[in-house]
Amino acid sequence: TKTLVKNCIVQIDCVPFRQWYESHYGLPIGRKKSKKEETAEDDVLTKKRSNHLMRTITERKKTSKVDSHVEEQFLTGRLYACVSSRPGQSGRCDGYVLEGKEME
């Protein structure tokens, strides 16, 4: 059935998560390696930044490790998430992205 209940596993779109990750860490994720560079998509990665922001991003890159299962999901364009709240009549719910032991 298509009922949202607590602790159910759902597939969500990965685009907002990818945009946040690329702007926060300055690293590409979930992109296929191609020889031609597309300037429209690489706009976030190659835009001009201040020196302070560059130092902040280089510090963040030290802790930017992503699980291999999550990396594969970014390539497909979908992430698996678990609903952690009890959705009501409107269907709005909170949850978290599955990673690590939960993915196995």
mmCIF file of C-alpha atoms in Angstrom:
data_model
loop_
_atom_site.group_PDB
_atom_site.id
_atom_site.type_symbol
_atom_site.label_atom_id
_atom_site.label_comp_id
_atom_site.label_asym_id
_atom_site.label_seq_id
_atom_site.Cartn_x
_atom_site.Cartn_y
_atom_site.Cartn_z
ATOM 1 C CA THR A 1 0.000 0.000 0.000
ATOM 2 C CA LYS A 2 1.000 3.630 -0.259
ATOM 3 C CA THR A 3 0.449 4.460 3.406
ATOM 4 C CA LEU A 4 3.066 6.455 5.296
ATOM 5 C CA VAL A 5 3.631 5.068 8.776
ATOM 6 C CA LYS A 6 6.397 5.464 11.317
ATOM 7 C CA ASN A 7 9.667 3.626 10.464
ATOM 8 C CA CYS A 8 8.687 2.932 6.847
ATOM 9 C CA ILE A 9 11.428 3.185 4.196
ATOM 10 C CA VAL A 10 10.822 5.651 1.355
ATOM 11 C CA GLN A 11 12.754 6.822 -1.696
ATOM 12 C CA ILE A 12 13.404 10.554 -1.925
ATOM 13 C CA ASP A 13 14.958 12.828 -4.531
ATOM 14 C CA CYS A 14 18.655 13.458 -3.935
ATOM 15 C CA VAL A 15 18.983 16.840 -5.692
ATOM 16 C CA PRO A 16 18.522 19.079 -2.605
ATOM 17 C CA PHE A 17 20.984 16.957 -0.637
ATOM 18 C CA ARG A 18 23.521 17.031 -3.476
ATOM 19 C CA GLN A 19 23.224 20.818 -3.811
ATOM 20 C CA TRP A 20 23.771 21.288 -0.087
ATOM 21 C CA TYR A 21 26.748 18.892 0.006
ATOM 22 C CA GLU A 22 28.452 20.557 -2.946
ATOM 23 C CA SER A 23 27.989 24.058 -1.570
ATOM 24 C CA HIS A 24 28.960 23.074 2.003
ATOM 25 C CA TYR A 25 32.022 20.933 1.233
ATOM 26 C CA GLY A 26 32.977 22.202 -2.226
ATOM 27 C CA LEU A 27 33.251 18.634 -3.571
ATOM 28 C CA PRO A 28 31.217 16.970 -6.327
ATOM 29 C CA ILE A 29 29.025 14.032 -5.325
ATOM 30 C CA GLY A 30 26.834 11.811 -7.425
ATOM 31 C CA ARG A 31 28.163 13.004 -10.756
ATOM 32 C CA LYS A 32 29.292 10.718 -13.517
ATOM 33 C CA LYS A 33 32.849 11.275 -14.608
ATOM 34 C CA SER A 34 32.773 12.729 -18.109
ATOM 35 C CA LYS A 35 35.470 14.335 -20.208
ATOM 36 C CA LYS A 36 33.522 17.470 -21.124
ATOM 37 C CA GLU A 37 32.901 19.991 -18.388
ATOM 38 C CA GLU A 38 29.465 21.561 -18.204
ATOM 39 C CA THR A 39 29.695 25.117 -16.899
ATOM 40 C CA ALA A 40 26.050 25.294 -15.821
ATOM 41 C CA GLU A 41 26.308 22.325 -13.461
ATOM 42 C CA ASP A 42 29.788 23.147 -12.164
ATOM 43 C CA ASP A 43 28.692 26.680 -11.290
ATOM 44 C CA VAL A 44 28.539 25.867 -7.563
ATOM 45 C CA LEU A 45 31.942 24.191 -7.559
ATOM 46 C CA THR A 46 33.843 26.815 -9.548
ATOM 47 C CA LYS A 47 32.254 30.066 -8.428
ATOM 48 C CA LYS A 48 34.380 32.789 -6.897
ATOM 49 C CA ARG A 49 34.650 32.659 -3.092
ATOM 50 C CA SER A 50 36.272 34.794 -0.438
ATOM 51 C CA ASN A 51 39.502 33.721 1.257
ATOM 52 C CA HIS A 52 37.709 33.130 4.554
ATOM 53 C CA LEU A 53 35.154 30.842 2.908
ATOM 54 C CA MET A 54 37.914 28.957 1.085
ATOM 55 C CA ARG A 55 39.698 28.299 4.408
ATOM 56 C CA THR A 56 36.412 27.123 5.933
ATOM 57 C CA ILE A 57 35.724 24.760 3.028
ATOM 58 C CA THR A 58 39.235 23.280 3.165
ATOM 59 C CA GLU A 59 38.692 22.516 6.866
ATOM 60 C CA ARG A 60 35.333 20.896 6.073
ATOM 61 C CA LYS A 61 36.876 18.707 3.369
ATOM 62 C CA LYS A 62 38.762 16.809 6.068
ATOM 63 C CA THR A 63 35.475 15.390 7.412
ATOM 64 C CA SER A 64 33.591 15.006 4.133
ATOM 65 C CA LYS A 65 33.676 11.198 3.984
ATOM 66 C CA VAL A 66 30.536 9.651 2.451
ATOM 67 C CA ASP A 67 29.488 6.009 2.729
ATOM 68 C CA SER A 68 29.914 4.044 -0.514
ATOM 69 C CA HIS A 69 26.258 2.904 -0.460
ATOM 70 C CA VAL A 70 25.094 6.508 -0.216
ATOM 71 C CA GLU A 71 27.460 7.492 -3.039
ATOM 72 C CA GLU A 72 25.851 4.839 -5.282
ATOM 73 C CA GLN A 73 22.411 6.196 -4.441
ATOM 74 C CA PHE A 74 23.498 9.711 -5.405
ATOM 75 C CA LEU A 75 24.518 8.338 -8.820
ATOM 76 C CA THR A 76 21.039 6.872 -9.348
ATOM 77 C CA GLY A 77 19.311 10.063 -8.204
ATOM 78 C CA ARG A 78 17.362 8.531 -5.317
ATOM 79 C CA LEU A 79 18.113 8.185 -1.608
ATOM 80 C CA TYR A 80 16.552 5.776 0.856
ATOM 81 C CA ALA A 81 15.166 7.416 3.972
ATOM 82 C CA CYS A 82 13.339 6.252 7.081
ATOM 83 C CA VAL A 83 10.300 8.082 8.452
ATOM 84 C CA SER A 84 10.918 8.927 12.102
ATOM 85 C CA SER A 85 7.687 10.774 12.921
ATOM 86 C CA ARG A 86 4.072 9.724 12.748
ATOM 87 C CA PRO A 87 2.567 11.433 9.694
ATOM 88 C CA GLY A 88 -0.961 12.727 10.105
ATOM 89 C CA GLN A 89 -3.727 13.416 7.619
ATOM 90 C CA SER A 90 -1.603 15.842 5.595
ATOM 91 C CA GLY A 91 1.166 13.269 5.065
ATOM 92 C CA ARG A 92 3.953 15.551 6.292
ATOM 93 C CA CYS A 93 6.694 13.672 8.110
ATOM 94 C CA ASP A 94 10.266 13.906 9.328
ATOM 95 C CA GLY A 95 12.977 11.354 8.821
ATOM 96 C CA TYR A 96 16.604 10.613 8.115
ATOM 97 C CA VAL A 97 18.701 9.247 5.262
ATOM 98 C CA LEU A 98 19.750 5.611 5.659
ATOM 99 C CA GLU A 99 23.490 4.965 5.819
ATOM 100 C CA GLY A 100 25.965 2.534 7.333
ATOM 101 C CA LYS A 101 24.528 -0.578 9.008
ATOM 102 C CA GLU A 102 20.950 0.370 8.127
ATOM 103 C CA MET A 103 21.688 0.066 4.406
ATOM 104 C CA GLU A 104 22.826 -3.566 4.638
#
